[in-house]
mmCIF file of C-alpha atoms and ligand atoms in Angstrom:
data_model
loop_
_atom_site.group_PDB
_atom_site.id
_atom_site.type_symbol
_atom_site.label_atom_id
_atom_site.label_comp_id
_atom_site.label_asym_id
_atom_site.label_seq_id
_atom_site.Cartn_x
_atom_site.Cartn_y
_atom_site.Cartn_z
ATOM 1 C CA UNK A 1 -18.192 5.913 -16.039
ATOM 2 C CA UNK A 2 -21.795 6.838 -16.935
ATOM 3 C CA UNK A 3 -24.594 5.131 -15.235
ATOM 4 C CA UNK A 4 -25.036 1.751 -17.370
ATOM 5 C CA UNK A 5 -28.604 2.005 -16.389
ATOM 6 C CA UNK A 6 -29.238 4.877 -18.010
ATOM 7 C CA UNK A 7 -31.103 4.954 -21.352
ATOM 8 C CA UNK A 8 -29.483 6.314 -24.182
ATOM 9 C CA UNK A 9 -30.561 8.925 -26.814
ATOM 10 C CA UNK A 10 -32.882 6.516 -28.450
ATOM 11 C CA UNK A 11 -34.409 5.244 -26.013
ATOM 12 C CA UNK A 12 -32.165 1.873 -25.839
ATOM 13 C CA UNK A 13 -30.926 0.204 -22.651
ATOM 14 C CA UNK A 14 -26.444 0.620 -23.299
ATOM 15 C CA UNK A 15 -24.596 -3.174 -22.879
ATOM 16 C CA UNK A 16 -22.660 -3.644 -19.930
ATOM 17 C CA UNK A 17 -19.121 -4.727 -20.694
ATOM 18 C CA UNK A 18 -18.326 -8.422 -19.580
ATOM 19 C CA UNK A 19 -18.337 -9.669 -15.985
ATOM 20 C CA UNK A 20 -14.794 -9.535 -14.129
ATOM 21 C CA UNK A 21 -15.777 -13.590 -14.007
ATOM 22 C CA UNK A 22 -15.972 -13.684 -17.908
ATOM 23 C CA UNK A 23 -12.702 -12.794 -18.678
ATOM 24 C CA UNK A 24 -9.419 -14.838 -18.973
ATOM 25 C CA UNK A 25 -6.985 -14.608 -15.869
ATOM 26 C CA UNK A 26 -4.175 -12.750 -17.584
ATOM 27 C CA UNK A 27 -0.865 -11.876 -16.016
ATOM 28 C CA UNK A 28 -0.938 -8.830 -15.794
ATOM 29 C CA UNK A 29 -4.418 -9.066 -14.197
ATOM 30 C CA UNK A 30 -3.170 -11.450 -11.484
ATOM 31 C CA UNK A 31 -0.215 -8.918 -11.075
ATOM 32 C CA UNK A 32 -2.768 -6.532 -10.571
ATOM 33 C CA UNK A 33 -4.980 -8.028 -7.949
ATOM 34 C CA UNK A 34 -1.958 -8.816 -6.368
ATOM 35 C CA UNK A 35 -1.096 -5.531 -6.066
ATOM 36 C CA UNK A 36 -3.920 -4.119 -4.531
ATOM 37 C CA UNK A 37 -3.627 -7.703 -2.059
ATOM 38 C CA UNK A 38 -0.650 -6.727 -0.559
ATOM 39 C CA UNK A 39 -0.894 -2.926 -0.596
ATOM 40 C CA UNK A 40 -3.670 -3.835 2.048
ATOM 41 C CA UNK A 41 -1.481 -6.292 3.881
ATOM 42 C CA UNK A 42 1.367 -4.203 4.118
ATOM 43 C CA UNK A 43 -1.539 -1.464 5.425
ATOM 44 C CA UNK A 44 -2.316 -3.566 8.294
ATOM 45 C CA UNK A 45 1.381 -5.059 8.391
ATOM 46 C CA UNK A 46 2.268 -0.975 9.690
ATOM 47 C CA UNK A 47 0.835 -2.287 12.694
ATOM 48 C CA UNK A 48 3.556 -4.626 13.112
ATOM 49 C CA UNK A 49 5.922 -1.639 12.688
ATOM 50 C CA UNK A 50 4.142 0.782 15.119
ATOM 51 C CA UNK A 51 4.258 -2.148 17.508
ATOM 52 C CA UNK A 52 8.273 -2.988 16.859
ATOM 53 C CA UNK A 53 8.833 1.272 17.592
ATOM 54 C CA UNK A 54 6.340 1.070 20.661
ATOM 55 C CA UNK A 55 8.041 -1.980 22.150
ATOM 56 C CA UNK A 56 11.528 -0.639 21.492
ATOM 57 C CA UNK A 57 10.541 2.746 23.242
ATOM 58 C CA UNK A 58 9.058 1.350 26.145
ATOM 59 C CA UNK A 59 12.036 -0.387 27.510
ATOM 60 C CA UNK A 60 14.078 -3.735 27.440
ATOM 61 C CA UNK A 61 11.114 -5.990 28.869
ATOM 62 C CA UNK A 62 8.794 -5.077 25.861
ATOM 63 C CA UNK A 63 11.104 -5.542 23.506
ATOM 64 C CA UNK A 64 12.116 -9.066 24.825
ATOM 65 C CA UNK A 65 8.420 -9.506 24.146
ATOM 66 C CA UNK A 66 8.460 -8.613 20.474
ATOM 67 C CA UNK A 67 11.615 -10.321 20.007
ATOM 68 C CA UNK A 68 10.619 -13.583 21.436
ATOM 69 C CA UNK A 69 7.167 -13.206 18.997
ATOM 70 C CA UNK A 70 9.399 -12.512 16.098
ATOM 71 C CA UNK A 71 12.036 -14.902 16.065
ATOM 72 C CA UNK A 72 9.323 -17.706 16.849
ATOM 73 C CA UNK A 73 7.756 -19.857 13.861
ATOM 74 C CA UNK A 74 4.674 -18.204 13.311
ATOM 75 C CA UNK A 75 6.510 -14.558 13.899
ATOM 76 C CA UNK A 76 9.197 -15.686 10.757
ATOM 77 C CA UNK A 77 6.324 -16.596 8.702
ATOM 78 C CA UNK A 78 5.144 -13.289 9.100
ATOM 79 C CA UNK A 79 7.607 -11.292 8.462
ATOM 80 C CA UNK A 80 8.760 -13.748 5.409
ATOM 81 C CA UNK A 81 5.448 -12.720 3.886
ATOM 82 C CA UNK A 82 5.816 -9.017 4.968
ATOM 83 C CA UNK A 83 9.188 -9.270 3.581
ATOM 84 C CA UNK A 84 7.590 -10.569 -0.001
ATOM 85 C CA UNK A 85 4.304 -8.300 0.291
ATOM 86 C CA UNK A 86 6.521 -5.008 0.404
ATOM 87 C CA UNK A 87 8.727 -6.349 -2.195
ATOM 88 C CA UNK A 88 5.918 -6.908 -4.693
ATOM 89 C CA UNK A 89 4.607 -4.103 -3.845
ATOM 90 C CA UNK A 90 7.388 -2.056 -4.309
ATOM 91 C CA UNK A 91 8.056 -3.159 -7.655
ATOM 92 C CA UNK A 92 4.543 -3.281 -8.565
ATOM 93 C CA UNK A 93 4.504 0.380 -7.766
ATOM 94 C CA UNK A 94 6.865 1.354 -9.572
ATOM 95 C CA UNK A 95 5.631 -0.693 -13.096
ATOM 96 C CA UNK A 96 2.428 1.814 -12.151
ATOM 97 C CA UNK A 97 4.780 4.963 -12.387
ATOM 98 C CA UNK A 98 6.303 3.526 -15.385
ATOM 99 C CA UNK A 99 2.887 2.950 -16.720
ATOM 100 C CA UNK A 100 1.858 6.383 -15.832
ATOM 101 C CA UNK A 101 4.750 8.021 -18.186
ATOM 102 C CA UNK A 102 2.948 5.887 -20.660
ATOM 103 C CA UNK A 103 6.077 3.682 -21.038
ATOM 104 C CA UNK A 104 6.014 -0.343 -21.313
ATOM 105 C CA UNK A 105 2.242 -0.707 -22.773
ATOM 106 C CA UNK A 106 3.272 -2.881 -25.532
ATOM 107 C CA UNK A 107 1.638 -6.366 -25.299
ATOM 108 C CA UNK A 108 5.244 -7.894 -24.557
ATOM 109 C CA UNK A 109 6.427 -5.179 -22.770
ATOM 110 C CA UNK A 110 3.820 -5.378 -20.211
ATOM 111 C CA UNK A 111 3.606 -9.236 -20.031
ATOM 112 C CA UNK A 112 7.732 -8.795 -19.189
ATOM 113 C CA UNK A 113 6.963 -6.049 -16.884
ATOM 114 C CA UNK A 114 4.481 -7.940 -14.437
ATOM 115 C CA UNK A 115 6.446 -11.045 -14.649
ATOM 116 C CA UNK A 116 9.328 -9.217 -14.057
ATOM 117 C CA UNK A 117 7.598 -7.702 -10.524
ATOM 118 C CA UNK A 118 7.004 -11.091 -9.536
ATOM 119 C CA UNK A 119 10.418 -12.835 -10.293
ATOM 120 C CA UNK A 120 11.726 -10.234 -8.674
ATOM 121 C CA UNK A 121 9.875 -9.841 -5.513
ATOM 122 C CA UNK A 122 10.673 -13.697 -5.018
ATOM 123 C CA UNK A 123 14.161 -13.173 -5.819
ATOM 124 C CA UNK A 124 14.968 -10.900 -3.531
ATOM 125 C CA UNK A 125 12.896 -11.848 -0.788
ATOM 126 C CA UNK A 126 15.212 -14.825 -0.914
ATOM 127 C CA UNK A 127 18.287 -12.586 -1.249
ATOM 128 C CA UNK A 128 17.014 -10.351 1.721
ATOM 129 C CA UNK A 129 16.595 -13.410 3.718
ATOM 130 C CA UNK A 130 19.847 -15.907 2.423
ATOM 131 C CA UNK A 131 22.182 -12.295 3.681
ATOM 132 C CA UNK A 132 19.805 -12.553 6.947
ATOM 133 C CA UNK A 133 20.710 -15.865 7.906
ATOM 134 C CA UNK A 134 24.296 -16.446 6.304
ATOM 135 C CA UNK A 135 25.960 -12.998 6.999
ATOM 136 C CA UNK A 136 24.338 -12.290 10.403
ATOM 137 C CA UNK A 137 23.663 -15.758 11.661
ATOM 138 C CA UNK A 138 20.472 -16.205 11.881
ATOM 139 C CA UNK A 139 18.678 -14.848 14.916
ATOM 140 C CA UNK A 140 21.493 -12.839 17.265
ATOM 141 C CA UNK O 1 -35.388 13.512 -29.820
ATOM 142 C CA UNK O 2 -37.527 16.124 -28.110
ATOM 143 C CA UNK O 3 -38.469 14.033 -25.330
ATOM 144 C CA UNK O 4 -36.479 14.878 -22.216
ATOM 145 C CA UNK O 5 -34.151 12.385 -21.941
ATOM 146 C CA UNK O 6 -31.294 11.671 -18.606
ATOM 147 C CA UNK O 7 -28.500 11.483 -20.656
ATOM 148 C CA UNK O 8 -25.375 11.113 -18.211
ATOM 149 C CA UNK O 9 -21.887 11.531 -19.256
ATOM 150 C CA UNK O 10 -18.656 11.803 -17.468
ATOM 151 C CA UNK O 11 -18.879 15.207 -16.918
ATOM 152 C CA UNK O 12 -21.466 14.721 -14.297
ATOM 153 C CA UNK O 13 -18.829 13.171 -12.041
ATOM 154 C CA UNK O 14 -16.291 15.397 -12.883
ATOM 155 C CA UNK O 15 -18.556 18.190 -11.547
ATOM 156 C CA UNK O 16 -19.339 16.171 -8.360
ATOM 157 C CA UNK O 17 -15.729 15.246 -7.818
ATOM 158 C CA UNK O 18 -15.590 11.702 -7.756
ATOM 159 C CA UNK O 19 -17.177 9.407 -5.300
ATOM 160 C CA UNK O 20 -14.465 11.006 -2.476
ATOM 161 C CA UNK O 21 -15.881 14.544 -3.245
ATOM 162 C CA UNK O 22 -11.590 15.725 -4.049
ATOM 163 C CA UNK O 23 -11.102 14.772 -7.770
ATOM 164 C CA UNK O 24 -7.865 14.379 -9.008
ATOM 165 C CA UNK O 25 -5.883 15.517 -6.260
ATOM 166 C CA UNK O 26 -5.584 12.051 -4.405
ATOM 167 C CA UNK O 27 -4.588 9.976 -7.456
ATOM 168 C CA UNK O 28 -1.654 12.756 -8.148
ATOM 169 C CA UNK O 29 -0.815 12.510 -4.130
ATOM 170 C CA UNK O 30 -0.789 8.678 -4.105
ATOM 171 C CA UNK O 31 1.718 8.835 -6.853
ATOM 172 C CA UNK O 32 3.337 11.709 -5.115
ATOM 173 C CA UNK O 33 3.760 9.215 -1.916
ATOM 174 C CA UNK O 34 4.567 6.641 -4.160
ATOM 175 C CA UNK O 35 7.867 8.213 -5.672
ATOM 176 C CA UNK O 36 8.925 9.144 -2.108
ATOM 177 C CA UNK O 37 7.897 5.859 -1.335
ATOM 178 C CA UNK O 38 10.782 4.226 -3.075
ATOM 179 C CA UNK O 39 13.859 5.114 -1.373
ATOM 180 C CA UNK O 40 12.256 5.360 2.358
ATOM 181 C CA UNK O 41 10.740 1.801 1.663
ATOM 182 C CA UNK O 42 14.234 0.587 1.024
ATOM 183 C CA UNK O 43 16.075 3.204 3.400
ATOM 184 C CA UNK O 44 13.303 1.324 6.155
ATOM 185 C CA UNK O 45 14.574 -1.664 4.770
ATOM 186 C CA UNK O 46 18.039 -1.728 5.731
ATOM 187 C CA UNK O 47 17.415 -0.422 9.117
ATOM 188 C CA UNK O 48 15.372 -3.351 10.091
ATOM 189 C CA UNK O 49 17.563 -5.535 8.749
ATOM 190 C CA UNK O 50 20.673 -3.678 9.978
ATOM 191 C CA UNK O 51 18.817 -3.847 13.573
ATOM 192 C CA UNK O 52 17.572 -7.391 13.284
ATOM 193 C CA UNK O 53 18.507 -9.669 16.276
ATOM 194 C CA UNK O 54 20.509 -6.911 18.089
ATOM 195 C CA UNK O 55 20.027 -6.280 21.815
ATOM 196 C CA UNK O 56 17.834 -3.393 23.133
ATOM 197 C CA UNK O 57 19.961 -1.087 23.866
ATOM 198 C CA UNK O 58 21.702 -1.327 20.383
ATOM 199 C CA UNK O 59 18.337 -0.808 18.611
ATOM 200 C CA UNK O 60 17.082 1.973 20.818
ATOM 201 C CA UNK O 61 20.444 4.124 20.545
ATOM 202 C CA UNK O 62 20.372 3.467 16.646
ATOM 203 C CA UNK O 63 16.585 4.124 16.336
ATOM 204 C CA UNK O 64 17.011 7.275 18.124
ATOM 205 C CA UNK O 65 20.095 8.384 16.098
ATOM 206 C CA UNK O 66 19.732 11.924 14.122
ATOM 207 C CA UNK O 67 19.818 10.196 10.600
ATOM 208 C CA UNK O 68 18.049 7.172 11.053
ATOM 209 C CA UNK O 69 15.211 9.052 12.947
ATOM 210 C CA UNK O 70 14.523 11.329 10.672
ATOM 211 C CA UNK O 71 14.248 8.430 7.373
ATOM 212 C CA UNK O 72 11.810 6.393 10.006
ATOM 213 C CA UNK O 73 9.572 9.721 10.366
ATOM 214 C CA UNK O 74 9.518 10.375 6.492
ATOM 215 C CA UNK O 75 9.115 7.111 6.262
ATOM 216 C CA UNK O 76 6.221 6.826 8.699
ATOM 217 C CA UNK O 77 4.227 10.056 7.798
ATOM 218 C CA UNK O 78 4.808 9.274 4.087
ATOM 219 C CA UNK O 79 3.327 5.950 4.189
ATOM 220 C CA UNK O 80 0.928 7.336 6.251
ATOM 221 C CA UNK O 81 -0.974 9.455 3.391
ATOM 222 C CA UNK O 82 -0.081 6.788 1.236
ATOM 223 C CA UNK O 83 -1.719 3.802 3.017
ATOM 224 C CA UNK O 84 -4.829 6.048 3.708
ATOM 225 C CA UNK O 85 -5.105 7.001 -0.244
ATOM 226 C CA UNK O 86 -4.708 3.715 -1.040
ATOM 227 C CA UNK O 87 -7.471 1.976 1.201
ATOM 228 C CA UNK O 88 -10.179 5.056 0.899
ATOM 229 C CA UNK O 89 -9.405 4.063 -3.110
ATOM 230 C CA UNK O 90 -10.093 0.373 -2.120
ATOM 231 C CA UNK O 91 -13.294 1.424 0.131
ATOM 232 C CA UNK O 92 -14.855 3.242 -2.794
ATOM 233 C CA UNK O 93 -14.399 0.619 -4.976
ATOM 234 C CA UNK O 94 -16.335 -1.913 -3.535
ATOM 235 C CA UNK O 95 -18.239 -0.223 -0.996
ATOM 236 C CA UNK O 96 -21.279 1.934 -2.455
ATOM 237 C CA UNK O 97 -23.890 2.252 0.564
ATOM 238 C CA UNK O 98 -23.007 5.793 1.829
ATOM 239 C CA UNK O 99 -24.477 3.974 5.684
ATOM 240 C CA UNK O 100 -21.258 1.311 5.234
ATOM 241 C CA UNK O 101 -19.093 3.915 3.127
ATOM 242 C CA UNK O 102 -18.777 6.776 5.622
ATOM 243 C CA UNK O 103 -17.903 4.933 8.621
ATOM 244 C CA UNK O 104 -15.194 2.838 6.786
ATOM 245 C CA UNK O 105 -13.678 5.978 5.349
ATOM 246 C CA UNK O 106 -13.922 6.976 9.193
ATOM 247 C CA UNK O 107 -12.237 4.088 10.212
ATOM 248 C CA UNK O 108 -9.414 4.402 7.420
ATOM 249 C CA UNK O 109 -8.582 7.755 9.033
ATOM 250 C CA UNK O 110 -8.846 6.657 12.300
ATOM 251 C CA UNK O 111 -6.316 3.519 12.061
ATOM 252 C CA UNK O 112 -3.850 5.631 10.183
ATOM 253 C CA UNK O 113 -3.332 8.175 12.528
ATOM 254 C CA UNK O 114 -3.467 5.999 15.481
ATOM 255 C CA UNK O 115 -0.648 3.660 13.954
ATOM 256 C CA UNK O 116 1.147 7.250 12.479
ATOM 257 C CA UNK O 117 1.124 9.307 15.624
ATOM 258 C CA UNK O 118 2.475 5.413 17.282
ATOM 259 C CA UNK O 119 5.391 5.274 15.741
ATOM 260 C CA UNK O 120 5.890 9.007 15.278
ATOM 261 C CA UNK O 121 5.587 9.216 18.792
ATOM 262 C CA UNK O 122 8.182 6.563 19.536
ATOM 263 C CA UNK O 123 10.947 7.314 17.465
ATOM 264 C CA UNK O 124 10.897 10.994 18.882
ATOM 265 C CA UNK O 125 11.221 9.601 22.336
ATOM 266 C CA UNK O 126 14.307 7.520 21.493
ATOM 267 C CA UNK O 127 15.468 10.360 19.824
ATOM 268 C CA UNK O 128 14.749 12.838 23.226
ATOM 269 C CA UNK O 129 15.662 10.217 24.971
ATOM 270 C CA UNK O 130 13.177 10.601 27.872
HETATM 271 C C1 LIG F 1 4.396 -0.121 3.743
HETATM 272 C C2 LIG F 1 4.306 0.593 2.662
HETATM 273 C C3 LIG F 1 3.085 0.693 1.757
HETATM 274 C C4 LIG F 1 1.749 0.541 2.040
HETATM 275 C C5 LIG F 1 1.105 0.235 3.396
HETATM 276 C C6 LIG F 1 1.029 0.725 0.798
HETATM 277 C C7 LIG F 1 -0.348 0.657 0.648
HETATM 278 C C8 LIG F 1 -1.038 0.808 -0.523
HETATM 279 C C9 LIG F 1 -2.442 0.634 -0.705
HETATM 280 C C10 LIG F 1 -3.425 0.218 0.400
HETATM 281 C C11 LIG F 1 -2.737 0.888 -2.019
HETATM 282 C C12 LIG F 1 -4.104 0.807 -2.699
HETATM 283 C C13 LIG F 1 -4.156 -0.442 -3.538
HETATM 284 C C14 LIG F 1 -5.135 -0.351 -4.679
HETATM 285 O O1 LIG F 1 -5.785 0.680 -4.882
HETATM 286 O O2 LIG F 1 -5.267 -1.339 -5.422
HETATM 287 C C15 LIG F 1 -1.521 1.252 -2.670
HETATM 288 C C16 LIG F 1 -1.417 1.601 -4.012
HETATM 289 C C17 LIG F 1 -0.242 1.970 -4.644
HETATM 290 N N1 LIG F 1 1.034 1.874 -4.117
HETATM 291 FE FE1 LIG F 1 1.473 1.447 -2.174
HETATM 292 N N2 LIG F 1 1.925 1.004 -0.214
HETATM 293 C C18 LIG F 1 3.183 0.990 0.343
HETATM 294 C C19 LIG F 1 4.374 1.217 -0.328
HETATM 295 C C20 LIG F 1 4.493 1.585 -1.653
HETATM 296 C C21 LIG F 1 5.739 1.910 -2.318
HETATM 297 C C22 LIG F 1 7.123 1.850 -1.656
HETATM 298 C C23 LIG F 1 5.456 2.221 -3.584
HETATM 299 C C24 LIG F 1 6.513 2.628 -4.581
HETATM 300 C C25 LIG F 1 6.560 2.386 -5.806
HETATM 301 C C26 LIG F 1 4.006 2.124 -3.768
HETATM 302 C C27 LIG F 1 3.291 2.387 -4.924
HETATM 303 C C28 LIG F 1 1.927 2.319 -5.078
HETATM 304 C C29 LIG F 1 1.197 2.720 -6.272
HETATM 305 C C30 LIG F 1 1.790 3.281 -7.561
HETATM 306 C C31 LIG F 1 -0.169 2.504 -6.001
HETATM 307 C C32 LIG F 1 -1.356 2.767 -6.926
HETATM 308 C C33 LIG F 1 -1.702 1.548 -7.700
HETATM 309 C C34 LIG F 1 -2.960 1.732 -8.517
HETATM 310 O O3 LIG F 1 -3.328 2.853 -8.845
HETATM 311 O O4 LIG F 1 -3.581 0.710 -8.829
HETATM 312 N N3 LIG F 1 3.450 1.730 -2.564
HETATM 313 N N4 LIG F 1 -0.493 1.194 -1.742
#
């Protein structure tokens, strides 16, 4: 975007669009924010992943570590949210790409689309997580 | 109208490149990522879930198995470029002092390819099994 400060051919100062605060929380804006929420969860969450690998390679008595952290509270709380944040973010990426092939624009369509990320990121991260603890018993 | 006036239009940044001095190139690669991104997030997906709760020696054989080594390390190195795209985006967005917005885009790189070359480094050695 231009510089908003800039004067303009006559001389005039240019008028700044509303404030982020001025507008009405939309769906799709929510959807948005959310996006960008978890895409820098999940970018710290690859530390949980790095550390999973590490543990695993270093030998039995690091990964008894990890696995005692992980199957504690706190440790299922985090990876119930990591669960959901990848999820979401997921299927808020790929509403982007469909977005991108400018497909889904319409005002319904995209009021379906971003409610449709966020149904289904629930969904599914109570899916993933129902088949975790009914078809392999819980914690092994 | 004869009066110089500093009239700036978007061409001025298109010239400079964008606040990341690389243009266009990033937002194609972060969708580039992001297609991969798809199947190896849900390929990742099942492994942890296939490997959840299992002893050590279960998950280390599996982990270092042909197949499943070589989704983690697309995996991995994909989300990699992705992740790094993705937060130098964020850092430019809200971070405009180039004494704050050099060392954070300094930090992005650094984190990623300490947490990259991590868990690169540890699936190879299941794999070689040293
Ligand atoms: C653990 C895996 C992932 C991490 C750490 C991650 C991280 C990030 C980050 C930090 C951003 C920047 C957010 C922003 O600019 O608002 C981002 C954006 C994005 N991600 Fe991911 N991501 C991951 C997986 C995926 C997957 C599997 C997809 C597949 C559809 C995807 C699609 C996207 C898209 C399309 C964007 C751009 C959104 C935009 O332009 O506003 N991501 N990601």
């Amino acid at each position: 975007m231009a510089d908003p400060e800039a004067p303009t051919v006559d001389g005039a100062s240019r008028p700044l669009s509303p404030h982020l605060q001025i507008y009405r929380l939309t769906l799709t804006m929510a959807m948005s924010i959310a996006h960008r929420l978890t895409g820098a969860a999940l970018y710290f969450g690859m530390v949980l992943v790095a550390w999973w690998l590490i543990a695993v390679a270093a030998g039995p008595n690091a990964y008894a570590g990890l696995a005692w952290f992980m199957g504690s509270l706190f440790g299922r709380l985090i990876l119930f949210g990591y669960t959901w944040a990848l999820l979401h973010h997921l299927l808020g990426g790929i509403r982007h790409l469909i977005w991108d092939t400018l497909h889904g624009l319409e005002p319904v369509e995209r009021e379906r689309l971003a409610a449709a990320t966020l149904v289904g990121s629930i969904g599914l991260t109570i899916v993933i997580w129902g088949i975790g603890y009914l078809v392999m018993g819980g914690s092994r | 109208m004869n009066t110089p006036h500093r009239i700036v239009t978007p061409m001025r940044r298109v010239r400079g490149l964008g606040a990341a001095r690389s243009g266009t190139r990033d937002f194609w690669h972060q969708r580039v990522t992001a297609v991969a991104g798809i199947p190896l997030t849900i390929a990742f997906m099942i492994i942890v879930i296939a490997l959840m709760g299992r002893g050590h020696a279960a998950v280390a054989q599996i982990l270092g198995s042909p197949l499943v080594a070589v989704v983690m390390l697309l995996f991995i190195v994909n989300t990699a470029y992705h992740m790094w795209i993705g937060m130098q985006e964020i850092i430019l967005d809200y971070v405009h002092d180039d004494r704050l917005k050099l060392p954070s885009l300094m930090a992005n790189t650094f984190f990623v390819f300490a947490v990259a070359f991590a868990s690169a480094f540890a699936v190879l050695k299941l794999s070689f099994g040293v």
